[in-house]
Amino acid sequence: MRRRDFLCGSLAGTAVALASGAPSVRAIPSTNGEHGAQTQAARVDVEEVTVADLQERMAAGRLTAEQLVLAYLGRIESIDRAGPSLNSIIEVNPNALAIARQLDQERAGGRVRGPLHGIPIVIKDNIDTGARMLTTAGSLALVDAPTPRDAFIVERLREAGAVLLAKTNLSEWANMRSTRSSSGWSGRGGQTHNPYVLDRSPCGSSSGSGAAVSASLGAIAIGTETDGSIVCPANACGIVGIKPTLGLWSRAGIIPLAHSQDTAGPMARTVADAAVLLGALTGVDPRDPDTEPSAPHRQPDYTQYLDAGGLRDARVGVVRGFFGFHERVDALMEEAIEAMREAGAVIVDPAEIPNNDKYGDTENEVLLYELKNDMAAYLRARGGPMRSLADLIAFNERNRDREMPYFGQELFHMAEAKGPLTDQAYLDALANNRRYAGPEGIDQVLREHDLDALVAPTDGPAWPIDLVTGDHFLGGSSSPGAVAGYPSITVPAGYVFGLPVGISFIGTAWSEPSLIRLAHSYERATRHRVVPAFRPTVQLELRSPTRR
């Protein structure tokens, strides 16, 4: 049983519920009456703009970081809070304008820290920020316990000159609380909506990050993934998502689910923007021993691998085992395969991942063990009244009307029943996962066919938001890479009735350079990304969305 099946069991249903839950915490910072900057910001069009475009404008003096922040704040106000009401932003940084002004002063003085200097970025609300924003994983249990310091990747963001603009909503506790949760719902933030079709799921758990960057509420976003939580929202929201090799980015200061699979990663509208962010946040972190193996592999600049001709002579394997859950998705994949062939790729079809059926149940076993133990370690280090998973369970029971109005906490109870990480059942399950997903899984098929990467449909089209019976996953390809700790990149591949569908490029450990080269080449050859239209519901015509 895969983790997604584990989360939603065998439940099915079609009832759509759009209740938003608790109100989001989203205070727009004061501009101190600086009318000139606001007037200029009103003229800044940030829809679909790239990091390279923004840097060019700022270098030429046609744009400031302050104007850029004001433009994004205005867009958050008009699209996220009002208008379509995506509900993807859970909290805006009250220091964002002050940070932007400081960075503008640095630029004026001749100092530019790098390609992220002055770029507004939104991050998931399970990543610690030690300033004036909360970090809660969407739960009301943590609103009274500010984090004492930044996560390592937030420290790197600040060093790189990025503007931390806002925190994004998410599936509460990274979608590991209930077997029938609704992706994008949290007790603190309510329900996030898909920017393409508002009554459809943004997928989870990095739902707010996916929806926000798709709607151009920030230049780039950061999500986190244990199994599918970057690539599924990227798929559903029509963007690029990179799930890095385990240890390429530090997890220190990120609310955990399971250390053997957890990682943060970039979410962006283009492969190029995702590559900029990927390199900036790498580094060995003493707080996360899993980053040590990254030292000889990490790259400070992954944009060097952006090659429009990168598919030429590349050997790409098609994992047919992930096809067949939706005929229109299959049709899009056939078009994608043909596009890669026309771009010069050597297609190996099929190229099945062996032993893919040998770690479904053991993945779930590992996640439950690690959830209990990792959460307790994080909470104790953070401080505050919550010190264990048992404390969180008790809090939810005391606050059922706010925390569990639609679904419960069955997975929390299952995890709490587990023992320590010295249990033989845990050790055996972990060893099984690593063996069959990695060396005798992805690595074996890559080696046998001499492949540069594997490709498969990332997920199906987004399902209706359903707070009554929960999520309705059709299929997906995230588990092998997630369990092995290997990287994958999802790129838009087309639309089913106006709903985005992505294709995943999957590789071995530390193969980000190769995957970026292939994904960028495919993206340039096909250009499937279109601007979301914020439709209220699906239009059942067969026309493709209009590109701009």
Coordinates of C-alpha atoms in Angstrom, one line a residue:
M1 CA 0.0 0.0 0.0
R2 CA 1.5 3.3 -1.1
R3 CA 1.6 6.3 1.2
R4 CA -1.2 8.0 -0.8
D5 CA -3.4 5.0 -0.5
F6 CA -2.5 4.9 3.2
L7 CA -3.6 8.5 3.6
C8 CA -7.0 8.2 1.9
G9 CA -7.6 4.5 2.3
S10 CA -10.2 3.0 -0.1
L11 CA -12.6 5.9 0.3
A12 CA -14.3 7.4 -2.7
G13 CA -16.8 10.2 -3.2
T14 CA -17.7 13.3 -5.2
A15 CA -19.2 15.7 -2.7
V16 CA -17.6 19.1 -2.9
A17 CA -17.2 21.2 0.2
L18 CA -15.5 24.5 0.1
A19 CA -15.6 25.5 3.8
S20 CA -12.5 27.5 4.7
G21 CA -12.1 26.6 8.4
A22 CA -10.2 29.1 10.6
P23 CA -9.4 32.5 9.2
S24 CA -5.8 32.9 7.9
V25 CA -3.4 35.2 9.6
R26 CA -2.4 37.7 6.9
A27 CA -1.5 41.2 8.0
I28 CA -0.3 43.4 5.1
P29 CA 2.6 45.5 6.4
S30 CA 2.3 49.3 6.5
T31 CA 3.9 51.3 3.7
N32 CA 4.3 54.3 6.0
G33 CA 2.5 56.5 3.6
E34 CA 5.2 56.3 0.9
H35 CA 2.9 57.1 -2.0
G36 CA 5.7 57.2 -4.6
A37 CA 6.8 53.6 -4.1
Q38 CA 3.3 52.4 -4.1
T39 CA 2.4 54.2 -7.3
Q40 CA 5.4 52.8 -9.0
A41 CA 4.6 49.3 -7.7
A42 CA 1.1 49.6 -9.1
R43 CA 2.7 49.7 -12.6
V44 CA 4.9 46.6 -12.0
D45 CA 3.4 43.5 -13.8
V46 CA 4.7 40.4 -11.9
E47 CA 2.5 37.9 -13.6
E48 CA 4.7 35.1 -15.0
V49 CA 7.8 37.2 -14.7
T50 CA 11.1 35.2 -14.3
V51 CA 13.9 35.8 -11.8
A52 CA 16.2 36.6 -14.7
D53 CA 13.8 39.3 -16.0
L54 CA 13.5 40.8 -12.5
Q55 CA 17.3 40.9 -12.1
E56 CA 17.7 42.6 -15.4
R57 CA 15.1 45.3 -14.5
M58 CA 16.7 45.9 -11.1
A59 CA 20.2 46.0 -12.6
A60 CA 19.1 48.6 -15.1
G61 CA 17.4 50.7 -12.4
R62 CA 13.9 50.2 -13.8
L63 CA 12.7 48.4 -10.7
T64 CA 13.5 48.2 -7.0
A65 CA 13.0 45.4 -4.6
E66 CA 10.7 47.6 -2.6
Q67 CA 8.5 48.2 -5.6
L68 CA 8.5 44.5 -6.3
V69 CA 7.5 43.6 -2.8
L70 CA 4.6 46.1 -2.9
A71 CA 3.5 44.7 -6.3
Y72 CA 3.4 41.1 -4.9
L73 CA 1.6 42.3 -1.7
G74 CA -1.0 44.0 -3.9
R75 CA -1.5 40.8 -5.8
I76 CA -1.8 38.8 -2.6
E77 CA -4.5 41.3 -1.5
S78 CA -6.5 41.2 -4.7
I79 CA -6.2 37.5 -5.6
D80 CA -5.5 35.5 -2.4
R81 CA -7.6 37.5 0.0
A82 CA -10.2 38.9 -2.4
G83 CA -11.2 38.0 -6.0
P84 CA -10.6 34.3 -6.5
S85 CA -9.7 33.9 -2.8
L86 CA -7.1 31.2 -3.2
N87 CA -6.3 31.2 0.5
S88 CA -2.7 30.1 -0.3
I89 CA -0.9 32.6 1.9
I90 CA -1.2 32.0 5.6
E91 CA 0.8 35.0 6.8
V92 CA 2.7 37.9 5.3
N93 CA 6.1 38.9 6.6
P94 CA 5.7 42.3 8.4
N95 CA 9.5 42.9 7.8
A96 CA 9.3 42.3 4.0
L97 CA 9.4 46.0 3.0
A98 CA 12.2 46.8 5.4
I99 CA 14.3 43.9 4.1
A100 CA 13.6 45.0 0.5
R101 CA 14.7 48.6 1.3
Q102 CA 17.9 47.4 2.8
L103 CA 18.7 45.2 -0.2
D104 CA 18.0 48.2 -2.5
Q105 CA 20.5 50.2 -0.5
E106 CA 23.1 47.4 -0.9
R107 CA 22.5 47.4 -4.7
A108 CA 22.8 51.1 -4.9
G109 CA 26.1 50.8 -3.1
G110 CA 27.4 48.3 -5.6
R111 CA 26.8 45.1 -3.6
V112 CA 24.6 42.4 -5.3
R113 CA 24.7 39.1 -3.3
G114 CA 23.6 36.9 -6.3
P115 CA 20.7 36.0 -8.5
L116 CA 18.2 36.0 -5.6
H117 CA 19.1 39.6 -4.5
G118 CA 15.8 41.4 -3.9
I119 CA 13.7 38.5 -5.1
P120 CA 10.5 37.9 -3.1
I121 CA 10.0 34.2 -2.1
V122 CA 7.2 32.4 -0.3
I123 CA 7.8 29.4 1.9
K124 CA 5.7 26.7 3.4
D125 CA 4.5 27.1 7.0
N126 CA 6.5 24.2 8.3
I127 CA 9.8 25.9 7.8
D128 CA 11.2 27.8 10.8
T129 CA 11.5 31.5 10.7
G130 CA 13.0 33.1 13.8
A131 CA 11.8 36.6 13.0
R132 CA 8.2 37.9 13.4
M133 CA 6.4 35.1 11.6
L134 CA 5.0 31.9 13.1
T135 CA 5.8 28.4 12.0
T136 CA 2.9 26.1 12.7
A137 CA 2.5 23.3 10.1
G138 CA -1.0 24.8 9.8
S139 CA -1.9 23.7 13.4
L140 CA -3.3 26.0 16.1
A141 CA -1.2 23.9 18.6
L142 CA 1.9 25.9 17.7
V143 CA 0.7 29.4 17.4
D144 CA 1.8 30.3 20.9
A145 CA 5.4 29.0 20.5
P146 CA 7.5 31.1 18.1
T147 CA 10.6 29.4 16.8
P148 CA 13.9 30.5 18.3
R149 CA 15.9 30.6 15.1
D150 CA 15.7 30.2 11.3
A151 CA 15.9 26.9 9.5
F152 CA 19.2 26.4 7.8
I153 CA 17.6 27.0 4.4
V154 CA 16.1 30.2 5.6
E155 CA 19.5 31.4 6.8
R156 CA 20.8 30.6 3.3
L157 CA 17.9 32.5 1.8
R158 CA 18.7 35.6 3.8
E159 CA 22.4 35.3 3.0
A160 CA 21.5 35.1 -0.7
G161 CA 19.6 38.4 -0.5
A162 CA 16.1 37.0 -1.0
V163 CA 13.1 38.7 0.5
L164 CA 11.1 36.3 2.6
L165 CA 7.7 37.6 1.6
A166 CA 5.2 35.2 3.2
K167 CA 4.4 31.8 4.6
T168 CA 2.1 29.5 2.6
N169 CA -0.8 27.4 3.7
L170 CA -0.4 23.6 3.6
S171 CA -2.1 20.3 4.4
E172 CA -1.9 20.3 8.1
W173 CA 1.1 18.4 9.6
A174 CA 2.2 17.7 6.0
N175 CA -0.9 15.6 5.4
M176 CA 0.0 13.0 7.9
R177 CA -2.8 13.4 10.5
S178 CA -5.8 11.6 9.0
T179 CA -6.5 8.8 6.5
R180 CA -9.2 11.0 4.8
S181 CA -7.7 14.5 4.9
S182 CA -8.3 17.2 2.3
S183 CA -5.1 18.4 0.7
G184 CA -4.6 22.1 1.4
W185 CA -6.7 22.3 4.5
S186 CA -5.3 23.3 7.9
G187 CA -6.8 24.4 11.1
R188 CA -4.9 27.6 11.0
G189 CA -5.2 28.5 7.4
G190 CA -8.4 26.8 6.1
Q191 CA -8.7 25.4 2.6
T192 CA -6.4 26.4 -0.3
H193 CA -7.9 26.4 -3.8
N194 CA -6.5 25.5 -7.1
P195 CA -5.8 28.6 -9.3
Y196 CA -6.9 26.9 -12.5
V197 CA -10.2 25.6 -11.2
L198 CA -11.2 26.9 -7.8
D199 CA -13.3 24.0 -6.7
R200 CA -10.5 21.5 -7.4
S201 CA -7.7 20.4 -5.0
P202 CA -4.3 22.1 -5.1
C203 CA -3.0 18.7 -3.9
G204 CA -0.7 18.4 -0.9
S205 CA 1.0 19.0 1.3
S206 CA 2.8 21.9 -0.3
S207 CA -0.5 23.1 -1.6
G208 CA -0.2 26.8 -0.7
S209 CA 3.3 27.0 -2.2
G210 CA 2.1 25.4 -5.4
A211 CA -1.0 27.6 -5.7
A212 CA 0.8 30.8 -4.7
V213 CA 3.6 30.6 -7.2
S214 CA 1.3 29.4 -10.0
A215 CA -0.8 32.6 -9.4
S216 CA 2.3 34.8 -9.3
L217 CA 1.9 35.7 -5.7
G218 CA 5.7 35.3 -5.3
A219 CA 8.6 34.9 -7.6
I220 CA 9.5 31.4 -6.4
A221 CA 8.2 29.1 -3.6
I222 CA 9.6 26.5 -1.3
G223 CA 7.7 23.3 -0.5
T224 CA 8.6 20.1 1.4
E225 CA 8.1 16.5 0.4
T226 CA 8.0 13.1 2.1
D227 CA 6.3 11.4 -0.7
G228 CA 4.6 13.5 -3.4
S229 CA 4.2 16.7 -1.5
I230 CA 6.2 18.9 -3.9
V231 CA 5.5 17.1 -7.1
C232 CA 1.8 16.6 -6.7
P233 CA 1.0 20.3 -6.0
A234 CA 3.3 21.3 -8.8
N235 CA 1.4 18.9 -11.1
A236 CA -2.0 20.1 -10.0
C237 CA -1.1 23.8 -10.1
G238 CA 0.7 23.7 -13.5
I239 CA 4.3 24.5 -12.3
V240 CA 7.8 23.0 -12.0
G241 CA 8.7 21.2 -8.8
I242 CA 12.1 19.8 -7.8
K243 CA 12.3 17.1 -5.2
P244 CA 16.1 17.0 -4.4
T245 CA 18.3 14.1 -3.4
L246 CA 17.9 13.5 0.4
G247 CA 20.6 15.7 2.1
L248 CA 21.1 18.2 -0.7
W249 CA 19.2 20.7 1.4
S250 CA 19.3 20.7 5.2
R251 CA 16.1 19.7 7.1
A252 CA 17.3 21.4 10.3
G253 CA 14.5 23.7 11.4
I254 CA 11.8 22.1 9.3
I255 CA 8.9 20.5 11.2
P256 CA 9.5 16.8 10.4
L257 CA 7.4 13.9 9.2
A258 CA 10.1 11.3 8.6
H259 CA 13.8 11.9 8.4
S260 CA 14.5 9.1 6.0
Q261 CA 12.4 10.7 3.3
D262 CA 11.8 14.4 4.2
T263 CA 13.3 17.2 2.0
A264 CA 12.5 20.7 1.1
G265 CA 12.7 21.8 -2.6
P266 CA 12.0 24.6 -5.1
M267 CA 8.6 25.2 -6.7
A268 CA 8.6 27.7 -9.6
R269 CA 6.9 28.6 -12.9
T270 CA 10.1 27.6 -14.9
V271 CA 12.9 25.1 -14.6
A272 CA 15.4 28.0 -14.8
D273 CA 13.8 29.7 -11.7
A274 CA 13.8 26.4 -9.8
A275 CA 17.4 25.9 -10.7
V276 CA 18.4 29.3 -9.3
L277 CA 16.9 28.5 -5.9
L278 CA 18.2 24.9 -5.8
G279 CA 21.8 26.0 -5.9
A280 CA 21.5 28.9 -3.5
L281 CA 20.2 26.7 -0.6
T282 CA 22.7 23.8 -0.7
G283 CA 25.3 23.3 1.9
V284 CA 26.6 21.0 4.6
D285 CA 24.8 21.7 7.9
P286 CA 26.1 20.3 11.2
R287 CA 22.5 20.2 12.5
D288 CA 21.6 17.7 9.7
P289 CA 24.1 14.9 9.3
D290 CA 22.4 13.7 6.1
T291 CA 23.9 16.8 4.4
E292 CA 27.5 15.6 4.8
P293 CA 27.3 13.2 1.7
S294 CA 26.2 16.2 -0.4
A295 CA 29.6 17.9 -0.2
P296 CA 31.2 16.4 -3.3
H297 CA 27.9 16.6 -5.3
R298 CA 26.3 20.0 -4.5
Q299 CA 26.5 22.8 -7.0
P300 CA 26.3 26.5 -6.1
D301 CA 24.8 27.2 -9.6
Y302 CA 22.5 24.7 -11.3
T303 CA 21.6 27.1 -14.0
Q304 CA 24.8 26.0 -15.9
Y305 CA 22.9 22.9 -16.8
L306 CA 20.0 24.7 -18.5
D307 CA 20.5 23.4 -22.0
A308 CA 17.7 23.8 -24.6
G309 CA 19.2 21.0 -26.6
G310 CA 19.7 18.8 -23.5
L311 CA 17.5 16.0 -24.8
R312 CA 19.7 15.3 -27.8
D313 CA 21.2 11.8 -27.5
A314 CA 19.9 11.4 -24.0
R315 CA 18.6 7.9 -23.1
V316 CA 15.2 8.2 -21.4
G317 CA 13.2 5.2 -20.1
V318 CA 9.4 5.2 -20.0
V319 CA 8.0 3.6 -16.8
R320 CA 4.8 2.1 -18.2
G321 CA 3.8 0.7 -14.8
F322 CA 2.7 4.2 -13.8
F323 CA 0.4 4.6 -16.8
G324 CA -3.2 3.4 -17.1
F325 CA -5.1 5.3 -14.4
H326 CA -6.6 7.9 -16.9
E327 CA -6.8 7.6 -20.7
R328 CA -6.3 11.4 -21.2
V329 CA -3.2 11.4 -19.0
D330 CA -1.9 8.5 -21.1
A331 CA -2.5 10.5 -24.2
L332 CA -0.6 13.5 -22.9
M333 CA 2.3 11.2 -22.0
E334 CA 2.4 9.8 -25.5
E335 CA 2.7 13.4 -26.8
A336 CA 5.5 14.1 -24.3
I337 CA 7.4 11.0 -25.4
E338 CA 7.1 12.0 -29.0
A339 CA 8.2 15.5 -28.2
M340 CA 11.3 14.1 -26.5
R341 CA 12.0 11.8 -29.4
E342 CA 11.7 14.8 -31.9
A343 CA 14.2 16.7 -29.6
G344 CA 16.7 13.9 -30.2
A345 CA 16.2 11.7 -27.2
V346 CA 16.7 7.9 -27.4
I347 CA 13.5 6.5 -25.9
V348 CA 13.7 3.1 -24.2
D349 CA 10.1 1.9 -23.8
P350 CA 9.3 0.3 -21.5
A351 CA 11.8 0.6 -18.7
E352 CA 10.1 -0.7 -15.6
I353 CA 11.3 -0.2 -12.1
P354 CA 11.9 -3.6 -10.5
N355 CA 10.7 -4.5 -7.0
N356 CA 8.3 -1.6 -7.0
D357 CA 5.7 -3.6 -5.1
K358 CA 8.0 -4.5 -2.2
Y359 CA 8.0 -1.4 0.0
G360 CA 4.4 0.0 0.0
D361 CA 3.5 -1.3 3.5
T362 CA 7.0 -0.9 4.9
E363 CA 7.1 2.7 3.7
N364 CA 4.1 3.4 5.9
E365 CA 5.6 1.5 8.8
V366 CA 8.7 3.7 8.6
L367 CA 6.8 6.9 8.4
L368 CA 4.7 6.1 11.5
Y369 CA 7.8 5.3 13.6
E370 CA 9.7 8.3 12.4
L371 CA 6.7 10.7 12.8
K372 CA 6.5 9.9 16.5
N373 CA 10.2 10.1 17.2
D374 CA 11.2 12.9 14.9
M375 CA 8.3 15.1 16.0
A376 CA 9.1 14.7 19.7
A377 CA 12.8 15.7 19.0
Y378 CA 11.8 18.7 17.1
L379 CA 9.2 19.9 19.6
R380 CA 11.6 19.5 22.5
A381 CA 14.3 21.5 20.7
R382 CA 11.8 24.2 19.8
G383 CA 10.4 24.7 23.2
G384 CA 6.8 25.6 24.2
P385 CA 4.0 23.6 25.7
M386 CA 3.9 21.0 23.0
R387 CA 6.6 18.4 23.6
S388 CA 5.4 15.2 21.9
L389 CA 3.0 13.7 19.5
A390 CA 0.8 12.7 22.5
D391 CA 0.6 16.4 23.4
L392 CA -0.6 17.3 19.9
I393 CA -3.2 14.5 20.0
A394 CA -4.5 15.8 23.3
F395 CA -4.6 19.4 22.0
N396 CA -6.6 18.3 18.9
E397 CA -9.1 16.5 21.2
R398 CA -9.5 19.6 23.3
N399 CA -10.0 21.7 20.2
R400 CA -12.1 19.4 18.0
D401 CA -14.3 22.1 16.7
R402 CA -11.4 24.1 15.3
E403 CA -8.9 21.3 14.5
M404 CA -11.0 18.4 13.5
P405 CA -14.3 19.7 12.1
Y406 CA -14.0 17.5 8.9
F407 CA -11.5 14.7 9.6
G408 CA -9.7 13.1 12.5
Q409 CA -6.2 12.1 13.6
E410 CA -6.1 8.4 12.9
L411 CA -2.5 8.5 11.7
F412 CA -1.4 10.4 14.8
H413 CA -2.9 7.6 16.9
M414 CA -1.2 4.9 14.8
A415 CA 2.1 6.6 15.1
E416 CA 1.8 7.2 18.8
A417 CA 1.4 3.4 19.2
K418 CA 4.8 2.8 17.7
G419 CA 7.9 2.2 19.8
P420 CA 11.4 3.7 19.5
L421 CA 13.6 3.7 16.4
T422 CA 15.6 0.8 17.9
D423 CA 12.6 -1.6 17.3
Q424 CA 13.6 -4.4 15.0
A425 CA 10.3 -4.0 13.0
Y426 CA 11.4 -0.4 12.2
L427 CA 15.0 -1.3 11.3
D428 CA 13.9 -4.1 9.0
A429 CA 11.3 -2.0 7.3
L430 CA 13.8 0.8 6.7
A431 CA 16.4 -1.6 5.3
N432 CA 13.8 -3.1 3.0
N433 CA 12.8 0.3 1.7
R434 CA 16.3 1.5 0.9
R435 CA 17.2 -1.8 -0.8
Y436 CA 14.2 -2.1 -3.1
A437 CA 13.6 1.5 -3.9
G438 CA 17.2 2.4 -4.6
P439 CA 19.9 -0.1 -5.6
E440 CA 17.5 -2.9 -6.6
G441 CA 14.9 -0.4 -7.9
I442 CA 15.7 2.9 -9.7
D443 CA 19.4 2.2 -9.9
Q444 CA 18.9 -1.3 -11.4
V445 CA 16.7 -0.1 -14.3
L446 CA 18.9 2.9 -15.0
R447 CA 22.0 0.6 -15.1
E448 CA 20.4 -2.2 -17.2
H449 CA 19.3 0.2 -20.0
D450 CA 22.1 2.7 -19.6
L451 CA 19.6 5.5 -19.0
D452 CA 20.0 9.1 -18.1
A453 CA 16.6 9.3 -16.5
L454 CA 13.1 7.7 -16.2
V455 CA 9.9 9.5 -17.1
A456 CA 6.3 8.9 -16.0
P457 CA 3.1 10.8 -15.4
T458 CA 3.5 12.8 -12.1
D459 CA -0.2 12.5 -11.1
G460 CA -3.6 12.8 -12.5
P461 CA -5.7 15.9 -13.0
A462 CA -6.9 17.6 -9.8
W463 CA -10.0 16.1 -8.1
P464 CA -12.9 18.2 -6.6
I465 CA -12.1 19.5 -3.1
D466 CA -14.0 17.1 -0.7
L467 CA -14.0 17.8 3.0
V468 CA -16.6 15.0 3.5
T469 CA -14.7 12.0 2.3
G470 CA -11.2 13.3 1.6
D471 CA -8.7 13.2 -1.3
H472 CA -9.2 11.1 -4.4
F473 CA -5.8 10.2 -5.9
L474 CA -5.9 8.3 -9.2
G475 CA -2.3 7.5 -9.6
G476 CA 1.2 8.9 -9.4
S477 CA 4.9 8.2 -9.7
S478 CA 6.5 9.8 -6.6
S479 CA 7.0 6.8 -4.3
P480 CA 10.2 5.2 -5.8
G481 CA 12.2 8.4 -5.7
A482 CA 10.8 9.4 -2.3
V483 CA 11.5 6.1 -0.6
A484 CA 15.0 5.9 -2.2
G485 CA 15.8 9.5 -1.4
Y486 CA 16.5 10.2 -5.1
P487 CA 15.6 13.4 -7.0
S488 CA 12.8 14.0 -9.4
I489 CA 11.5 17.1 -11.4
T490 CA 8.0 17.6 -12.6
V491 CA 7.2 19.8 -15.6
P492 CA 3.8 20.8 -17.1
A493 CA 2.9 18.3 -19.9
G494 CA -0.6 19.5 -20.9
Y495 CA -4.2 19.7 -19.6
V496 CA -7.2 17.5 -19.1
F497 CA -10.4 19.7 -19.3
G498 CA -8.3 22.7 -18.3
L499 CA -6.6 20.9 -15.4
P500 CA -2.8 20.7 -15.5
V501 CA -0.9 17.4 -15.7
G502 CA 2.8 17.1 -15.3
I503 CA 5.5 14.6 -16.4
S504 CA 8.3 13.6 -14.0
F505 CA 11.9 13.1 -14.7
I506 CA 13.4 10.7 -12.2
G507 CA 17.1 9.8 -11.6
T508 CA 19.6 8.3 -9.2
A509 CA 21.1 10.1 -6.2
W510 CA 22.8 13.5 -7.0
S511 CA 21.6 13.5 -10.6
E512 CA 20.0 16.9 -10.4
P513 CA 22.3 18.3 -13.1
S514 CA 21.2 15.7 -15.6
L515 CA 17.5 16.0 -14.6
I516 CA 17.6 19.8 -14.9
R517 CA 19.2 19.5 -18.4
L518 CA 16.4 17.1 -19.6
A519 CA 13.5 18.9 -17.9
H520 CA 14.6 22.3 -19.2
S521 CA 15.0 20.9 -22.7
Y522 CA 11.5 19.4 -22.6
E523 CA 10.0 22.6 -21.2
R524 CA 11.6 24.7 -24.0
A525 CA 10.4 22.2 -26.7
T526 CA 6.8 22.1 -25.5
R527 CA 6.0 25.3 -23.5
H528 CA 2.9 23.9 -21.9
R529 CA 2.7 26.3 -19.0
V530 CA -0.3 28.7 -19.3
V531 CA -1.6 31.4 -16.9
P532 CA -4.3 30.1 -14.6
A533 CA -7.7 31.5 -15.2
F534 CA -9.3 31.1 -11.8
R535 CA -12.4 29.3 -13.2
P536 CA -15.0 28.5 -10.6
T537 CA -15.5 24.9 -11.9
V538 CA -14.4 22.7 -14.7
Q539 CA -15.5 23.5 -18.2
L540 CA -16.0 20.2 -20.0
E541 CA -14.9 21.3 -23.5
L542 CA -11.9 19.8 -25.2
R543 CA -10.2 23.0 -26.1
S544 CA -6.7 23.5 -24.8
P545 CA -6.1 26.5 -22.5
T546 CA -5.0 29.7 -24.3
R547 CA -1.3 30.4 -24.1
R548 CA -0.1 34.0 -23.5

